Short mmCIF file of C-alpha atoms and ligand atoms in Angstrom, two decimals:
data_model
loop_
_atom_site.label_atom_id
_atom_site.label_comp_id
_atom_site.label_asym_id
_atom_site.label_seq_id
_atom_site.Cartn_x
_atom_site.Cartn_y
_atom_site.Cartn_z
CA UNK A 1335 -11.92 26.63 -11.11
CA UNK A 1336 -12.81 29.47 -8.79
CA UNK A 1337 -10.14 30.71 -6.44
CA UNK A 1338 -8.30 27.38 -6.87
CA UNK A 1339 -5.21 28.84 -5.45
CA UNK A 1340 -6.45 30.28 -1.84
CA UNK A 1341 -8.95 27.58 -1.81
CA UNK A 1342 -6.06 24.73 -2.24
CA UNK A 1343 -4.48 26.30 1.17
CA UNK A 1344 -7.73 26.77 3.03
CA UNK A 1345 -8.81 23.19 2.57
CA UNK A 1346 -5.68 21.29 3.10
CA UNK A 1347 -5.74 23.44 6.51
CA UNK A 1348 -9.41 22.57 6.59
CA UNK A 1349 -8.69 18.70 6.72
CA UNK A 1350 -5.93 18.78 9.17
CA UNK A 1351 -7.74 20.89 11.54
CA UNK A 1352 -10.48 20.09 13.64
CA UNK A 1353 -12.27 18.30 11.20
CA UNK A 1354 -10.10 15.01 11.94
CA UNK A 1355 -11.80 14.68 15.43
CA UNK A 1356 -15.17 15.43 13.88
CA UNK A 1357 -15.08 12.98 11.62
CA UNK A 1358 -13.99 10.62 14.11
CA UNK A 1359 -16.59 10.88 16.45
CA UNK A 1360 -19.39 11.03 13.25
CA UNK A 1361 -17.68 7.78 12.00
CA UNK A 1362 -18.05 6.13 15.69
CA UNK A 1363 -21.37 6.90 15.85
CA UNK A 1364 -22.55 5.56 12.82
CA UNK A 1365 -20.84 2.15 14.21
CA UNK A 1366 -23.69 2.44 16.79
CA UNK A 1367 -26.61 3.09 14.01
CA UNK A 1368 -27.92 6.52 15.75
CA UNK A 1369 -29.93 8.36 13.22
CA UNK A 1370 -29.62 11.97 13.95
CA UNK A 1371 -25.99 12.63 14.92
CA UNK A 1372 -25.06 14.00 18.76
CA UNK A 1373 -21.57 15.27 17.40
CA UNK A 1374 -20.78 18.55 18.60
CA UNK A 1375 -19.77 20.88 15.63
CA UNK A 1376 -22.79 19.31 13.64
CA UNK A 1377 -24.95 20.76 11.18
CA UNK A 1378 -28.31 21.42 13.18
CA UNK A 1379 -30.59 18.26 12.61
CA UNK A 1380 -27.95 16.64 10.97
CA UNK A 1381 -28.22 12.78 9.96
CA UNK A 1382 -25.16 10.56 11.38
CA UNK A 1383 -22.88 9.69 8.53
CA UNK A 1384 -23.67 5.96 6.74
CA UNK A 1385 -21.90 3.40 8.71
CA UNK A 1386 -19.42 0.73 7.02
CA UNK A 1387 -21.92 -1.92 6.83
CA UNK A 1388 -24.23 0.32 4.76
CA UNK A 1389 -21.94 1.47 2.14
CA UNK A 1390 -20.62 -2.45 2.11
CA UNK A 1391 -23.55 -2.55 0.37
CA UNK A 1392 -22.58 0.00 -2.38
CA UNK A 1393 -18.98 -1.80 -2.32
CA UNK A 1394 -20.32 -5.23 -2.70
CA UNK A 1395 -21.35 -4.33 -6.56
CA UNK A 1396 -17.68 -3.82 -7.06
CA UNK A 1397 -16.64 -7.14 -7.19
CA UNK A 1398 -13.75 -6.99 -5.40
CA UNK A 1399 -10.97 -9.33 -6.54
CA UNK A 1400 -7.87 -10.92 -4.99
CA UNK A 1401 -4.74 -9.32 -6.25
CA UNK A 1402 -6.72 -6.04 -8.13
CA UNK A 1403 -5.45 -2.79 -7.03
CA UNK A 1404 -8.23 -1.01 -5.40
CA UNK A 1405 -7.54 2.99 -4.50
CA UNK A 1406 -9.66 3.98 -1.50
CA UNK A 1407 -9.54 8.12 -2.70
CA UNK A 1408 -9.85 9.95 0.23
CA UNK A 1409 -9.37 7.13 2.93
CA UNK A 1410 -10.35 9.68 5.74
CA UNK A 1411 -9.29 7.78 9.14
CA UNK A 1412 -9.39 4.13 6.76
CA UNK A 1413 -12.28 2.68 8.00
CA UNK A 1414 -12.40 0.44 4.84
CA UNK A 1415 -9.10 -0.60 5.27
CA UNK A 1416 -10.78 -3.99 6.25
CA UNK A 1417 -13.33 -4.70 3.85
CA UNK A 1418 -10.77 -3.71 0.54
CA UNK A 1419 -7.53 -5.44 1.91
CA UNK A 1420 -9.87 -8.84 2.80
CA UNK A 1421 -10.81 -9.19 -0.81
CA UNK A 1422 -8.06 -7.00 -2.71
CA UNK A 1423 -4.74 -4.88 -2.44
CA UNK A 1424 -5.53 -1.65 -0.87
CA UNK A 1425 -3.99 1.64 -1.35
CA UNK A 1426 -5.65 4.64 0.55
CA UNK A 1427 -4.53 8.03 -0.56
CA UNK A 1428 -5.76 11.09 1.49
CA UNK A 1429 -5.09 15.12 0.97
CA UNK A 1430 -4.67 15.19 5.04
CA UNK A 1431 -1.73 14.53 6.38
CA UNK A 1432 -3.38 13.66 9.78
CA UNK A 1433 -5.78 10.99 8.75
CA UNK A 1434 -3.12 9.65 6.68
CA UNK A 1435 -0.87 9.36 10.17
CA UNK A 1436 -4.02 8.27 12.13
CA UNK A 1437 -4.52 5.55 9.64
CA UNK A 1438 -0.72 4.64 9.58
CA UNK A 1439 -1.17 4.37 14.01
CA UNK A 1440 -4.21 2.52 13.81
CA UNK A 1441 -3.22 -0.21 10.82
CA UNK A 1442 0.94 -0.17 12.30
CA UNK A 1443 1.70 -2.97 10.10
CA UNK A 1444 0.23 -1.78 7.10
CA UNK A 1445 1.94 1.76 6.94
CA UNK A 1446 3.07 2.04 3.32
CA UNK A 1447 -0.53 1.42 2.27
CA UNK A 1448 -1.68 4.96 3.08
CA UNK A 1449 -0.25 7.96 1.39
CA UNK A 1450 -0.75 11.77 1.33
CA UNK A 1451 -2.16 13.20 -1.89
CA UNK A 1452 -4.64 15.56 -3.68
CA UNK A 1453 -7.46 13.21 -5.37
CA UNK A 1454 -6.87 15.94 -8.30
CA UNK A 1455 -3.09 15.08 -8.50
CA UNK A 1456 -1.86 11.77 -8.20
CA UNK A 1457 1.28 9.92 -8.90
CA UNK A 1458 -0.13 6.69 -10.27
CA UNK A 1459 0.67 5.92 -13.39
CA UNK A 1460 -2.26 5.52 -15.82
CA UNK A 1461 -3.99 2.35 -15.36
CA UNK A 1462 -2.38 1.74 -12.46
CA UNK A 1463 -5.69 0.33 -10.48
CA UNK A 1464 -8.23 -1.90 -11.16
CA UNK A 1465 -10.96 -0.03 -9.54
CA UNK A 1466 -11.35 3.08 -7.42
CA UNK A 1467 -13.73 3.59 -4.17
CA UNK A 1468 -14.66 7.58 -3.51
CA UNK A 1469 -17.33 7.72 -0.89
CA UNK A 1470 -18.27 10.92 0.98
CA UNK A 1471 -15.22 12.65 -1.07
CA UNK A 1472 -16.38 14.24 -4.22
CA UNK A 1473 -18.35 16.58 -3.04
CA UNK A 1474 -15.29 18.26 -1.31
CA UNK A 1475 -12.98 18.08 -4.83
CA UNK A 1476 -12.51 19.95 -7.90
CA UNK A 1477 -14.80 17.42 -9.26
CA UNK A 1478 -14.00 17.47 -13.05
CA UNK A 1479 -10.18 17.29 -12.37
CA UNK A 1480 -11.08 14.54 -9.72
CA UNK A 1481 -12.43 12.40 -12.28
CA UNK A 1482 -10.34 13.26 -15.43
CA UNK A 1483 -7.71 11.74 -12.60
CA UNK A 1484 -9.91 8.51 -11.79
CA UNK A 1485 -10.60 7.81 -15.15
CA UNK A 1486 -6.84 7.95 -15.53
CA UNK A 1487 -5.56 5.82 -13.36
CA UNK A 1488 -8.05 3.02 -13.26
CA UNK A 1489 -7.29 0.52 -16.40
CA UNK A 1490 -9.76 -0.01 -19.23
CA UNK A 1491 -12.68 -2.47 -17.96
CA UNK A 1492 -11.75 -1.16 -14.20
CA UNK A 1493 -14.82 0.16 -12.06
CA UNK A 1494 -15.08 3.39 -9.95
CA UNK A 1495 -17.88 4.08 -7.40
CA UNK A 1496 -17.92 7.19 -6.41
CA UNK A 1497 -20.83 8.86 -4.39
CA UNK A 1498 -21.87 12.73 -4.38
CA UNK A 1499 -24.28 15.40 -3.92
CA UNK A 1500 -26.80 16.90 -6.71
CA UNK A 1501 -27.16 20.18 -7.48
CA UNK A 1502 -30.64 20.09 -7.51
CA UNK A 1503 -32.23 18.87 -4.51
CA UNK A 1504 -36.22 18.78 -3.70
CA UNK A 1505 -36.76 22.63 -2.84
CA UNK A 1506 -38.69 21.37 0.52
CA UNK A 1507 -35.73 19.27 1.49
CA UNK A 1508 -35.35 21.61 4.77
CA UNK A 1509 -32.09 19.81 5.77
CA UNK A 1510 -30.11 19.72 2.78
CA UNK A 1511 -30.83 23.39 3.03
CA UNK A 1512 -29.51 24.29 6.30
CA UNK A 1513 -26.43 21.50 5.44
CA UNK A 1514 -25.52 23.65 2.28
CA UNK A 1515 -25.52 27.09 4.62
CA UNK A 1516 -23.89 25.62 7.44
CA UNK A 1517 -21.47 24.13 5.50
CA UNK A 1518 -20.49 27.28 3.83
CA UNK A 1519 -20.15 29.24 6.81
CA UNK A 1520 -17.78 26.45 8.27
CA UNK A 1521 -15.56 26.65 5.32
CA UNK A 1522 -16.23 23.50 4.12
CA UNK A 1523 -15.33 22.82 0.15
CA UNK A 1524 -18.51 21.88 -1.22
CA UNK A 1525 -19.40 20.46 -4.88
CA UNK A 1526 -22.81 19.78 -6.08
CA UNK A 1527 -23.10 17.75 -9.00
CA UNK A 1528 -24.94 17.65 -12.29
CA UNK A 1529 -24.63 14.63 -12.70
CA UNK A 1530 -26.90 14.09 -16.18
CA UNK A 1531 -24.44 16.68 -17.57
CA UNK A 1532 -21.25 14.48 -15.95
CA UNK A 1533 -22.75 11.47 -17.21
CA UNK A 1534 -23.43 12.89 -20.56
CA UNK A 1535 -19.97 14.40 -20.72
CA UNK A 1536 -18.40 10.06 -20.07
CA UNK A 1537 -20.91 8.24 -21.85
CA UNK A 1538 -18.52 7.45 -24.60
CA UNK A 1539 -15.66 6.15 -21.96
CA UNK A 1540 -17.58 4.31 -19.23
CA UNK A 1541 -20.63 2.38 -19.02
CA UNK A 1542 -23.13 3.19 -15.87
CA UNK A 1543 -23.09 0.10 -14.19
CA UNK A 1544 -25.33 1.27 -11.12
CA UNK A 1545 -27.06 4.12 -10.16
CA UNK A 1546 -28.65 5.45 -6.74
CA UNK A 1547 -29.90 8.76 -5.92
CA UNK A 1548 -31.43 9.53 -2.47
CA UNK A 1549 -34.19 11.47 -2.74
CA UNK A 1550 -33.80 13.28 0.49
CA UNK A 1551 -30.83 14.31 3.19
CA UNK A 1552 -30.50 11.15 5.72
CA UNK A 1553 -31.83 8.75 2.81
CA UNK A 1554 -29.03 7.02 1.77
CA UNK A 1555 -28.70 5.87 5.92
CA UNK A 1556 -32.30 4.61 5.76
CA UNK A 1557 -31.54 3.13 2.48
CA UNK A 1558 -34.07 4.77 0.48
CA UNK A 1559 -33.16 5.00 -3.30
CA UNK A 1560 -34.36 4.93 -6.40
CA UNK A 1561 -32.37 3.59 -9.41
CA UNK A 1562 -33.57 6.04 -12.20
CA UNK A 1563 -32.29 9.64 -11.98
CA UNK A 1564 -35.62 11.42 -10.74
CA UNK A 1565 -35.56 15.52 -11.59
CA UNK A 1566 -34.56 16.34 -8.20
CA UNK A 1567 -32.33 14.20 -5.69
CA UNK A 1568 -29.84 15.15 -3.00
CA UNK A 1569 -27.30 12.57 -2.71
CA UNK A 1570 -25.91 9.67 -5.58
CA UNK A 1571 -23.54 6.81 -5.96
CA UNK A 1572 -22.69 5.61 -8.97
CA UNK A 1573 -20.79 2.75 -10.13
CA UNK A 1574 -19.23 3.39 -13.44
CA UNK A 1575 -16.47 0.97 -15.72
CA UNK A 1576 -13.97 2.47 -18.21
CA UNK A 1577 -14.79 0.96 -21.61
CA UNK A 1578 -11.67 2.66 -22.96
CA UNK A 1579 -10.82 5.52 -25.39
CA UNK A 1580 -8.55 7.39 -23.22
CA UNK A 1581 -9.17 10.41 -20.53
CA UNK A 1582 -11.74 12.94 -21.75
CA UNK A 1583 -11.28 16.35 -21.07
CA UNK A 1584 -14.37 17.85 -19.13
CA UNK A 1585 -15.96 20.33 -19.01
CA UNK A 1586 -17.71 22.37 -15.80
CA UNK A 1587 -20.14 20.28 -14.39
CA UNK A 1588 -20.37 20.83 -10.26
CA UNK A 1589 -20.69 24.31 -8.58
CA UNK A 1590 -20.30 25.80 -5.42
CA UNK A 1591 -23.82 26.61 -4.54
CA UNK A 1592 -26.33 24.05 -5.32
CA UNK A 1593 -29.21 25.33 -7.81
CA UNK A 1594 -31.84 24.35 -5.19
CA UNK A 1595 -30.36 26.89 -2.58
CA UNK A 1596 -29.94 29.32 -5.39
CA UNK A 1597 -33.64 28.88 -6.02
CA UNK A 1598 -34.14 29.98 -2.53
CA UNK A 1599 -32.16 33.37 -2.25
C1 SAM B 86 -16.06 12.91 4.78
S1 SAM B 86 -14.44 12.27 4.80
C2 SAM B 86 -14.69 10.66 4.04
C3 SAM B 86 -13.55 9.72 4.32
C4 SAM B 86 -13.77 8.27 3.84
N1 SAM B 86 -13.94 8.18 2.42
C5 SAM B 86 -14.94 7.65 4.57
O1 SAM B 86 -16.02 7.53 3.98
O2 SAM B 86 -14.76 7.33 5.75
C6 SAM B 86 -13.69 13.18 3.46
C7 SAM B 86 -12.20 12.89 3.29
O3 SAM B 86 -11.79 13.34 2.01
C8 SAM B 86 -10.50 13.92 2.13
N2 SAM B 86 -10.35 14.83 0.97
C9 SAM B 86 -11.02 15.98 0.76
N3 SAM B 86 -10.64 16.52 -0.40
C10 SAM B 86 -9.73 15.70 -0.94
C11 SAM B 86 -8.97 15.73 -2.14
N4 SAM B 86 -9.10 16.72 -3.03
N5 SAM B 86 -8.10 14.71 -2.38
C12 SAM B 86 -7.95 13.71 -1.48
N6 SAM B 86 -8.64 13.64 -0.32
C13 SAM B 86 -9.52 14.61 -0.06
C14 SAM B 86 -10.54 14.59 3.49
O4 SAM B 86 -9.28 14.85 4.01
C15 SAM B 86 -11.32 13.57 4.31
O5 SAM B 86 -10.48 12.63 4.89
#
């Protein structure tokens, strides 16, 4: 993993910095279903984050049950707190120690459900969960050690949704262009996947359950998806179960700069 050392220290600054009051306002304006975001400290033409009712949607096909275990991984400022504790026992885990307080002040009675930790690291034991929910996260991780971790701590037959960016997005897909550059320059940790090479690398210890790719940036808002992997796609959720056979070890399959943007420079 490149850097993984000064990078660990830059991003656990990154997420208690500034970014805590960005994501706030992004999160409370996708309450109020604008479609391009007004946020200050935006990428230019950016696309309001999806609100909770659309990725309900997503979470709906996990068949939340009462007393299952459900890890939220990378709870951000909780904002499914209510939707996974309604149905199921939640446990948010976040690598920020301020979302994690401004989750603990905004849920006070429900404190020891959010905890500080790296997605990549985590002190579950294995199987601990019966399913794990990792939306708008992955793309920020050290993505193969972030799901060699899922995979262990979710229990044979458990699910794990987990959405993402590919690494190949449509070359006239102006925004997820300017997104990728704008993120860099902000310091942002960003992943893109291959996901046919992730998916290859599981296939023996999960079975797909659901696939979505959005063709282009602000797609998965206006709920635009296909269900077959087309050749290129910019952002994905996938719902996958464990069918058992332990933790596989995996190999490189996201990189810092997405092949489409390579394409271009
Ligand atoms: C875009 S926010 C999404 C938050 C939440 N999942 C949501 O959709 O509202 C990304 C979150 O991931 C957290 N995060 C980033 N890298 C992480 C890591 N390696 N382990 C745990 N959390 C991480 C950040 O601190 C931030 O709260």
């Amino acid at each position: 993993m490149e850097n993984l050392k000064n990078d660990k220290i830059d991003r656990i600054k990154y997420w208690n910095d500034d970014y805590v009051k960005y994501w706030k306002k992004m999160t409370d304006e996708a309450e109020k279903s604008s479609d391009i975001s007004t946020v200050d400290g935006k990428v230019p033409g950016d696309y309001s984050t999806s609100g909770v009712d659309t990725i309900a949607e997503f979470l709906n096909n996990m068949d939340l049950q009462p007393k299952e275990k459900v890890l939220d991984y990378g709870c951000g400022l909780g904002r499914f707190f209510d939707y996974i504790s309604q149905r199921s026992e939640y446990y948010g885990i976040d690598i920020s120690e301020q979302m994690i307080k401004v989750c603990k002040q905004k849920y006070p009675l429900h404190t020891d459900r959010f905890m500080v930790a790296e997605g990549e690291n985590l002190y579950f034991e294995d199987g601990f969960f019966d399913k794990v929910v990792c939306v708008g996260v992955f793309d920020a991780c050290y993505q193969e050690a972030a799901l060699m971790e899922m995979l262990r701590v979710v229990k044979d037959g458990g699910k794990i949704l987990i959405s993402g960016k590919g690494n190949k997005y449509n070359l006239d897909d102006e925004q997820a262009y300017i997104a990728e550059e704008a993120a860099r320059r902000k310091g942002h940790p960003n992943y893109f996947t291959d996901v046919r090479s992730m998916l290859e690398q599981v296939k023996e210890f999960v079975s797909v359950e659901e696939e979505r790719y959005f063709p282009y940036r602000g797609d998965m808002r206006k709920g635009k998806y296909t269900h077959k992997m087309p050749e290129t796609f910019y952002e994905w959720v996938i719902i996958i179960r464990k069918i058992g056979g332990g933790t596989p070890e995996l190999n490189k399959f996201s990189s810092r700069y997405s092949n489409s943007w390579q394409a271009r420079n």
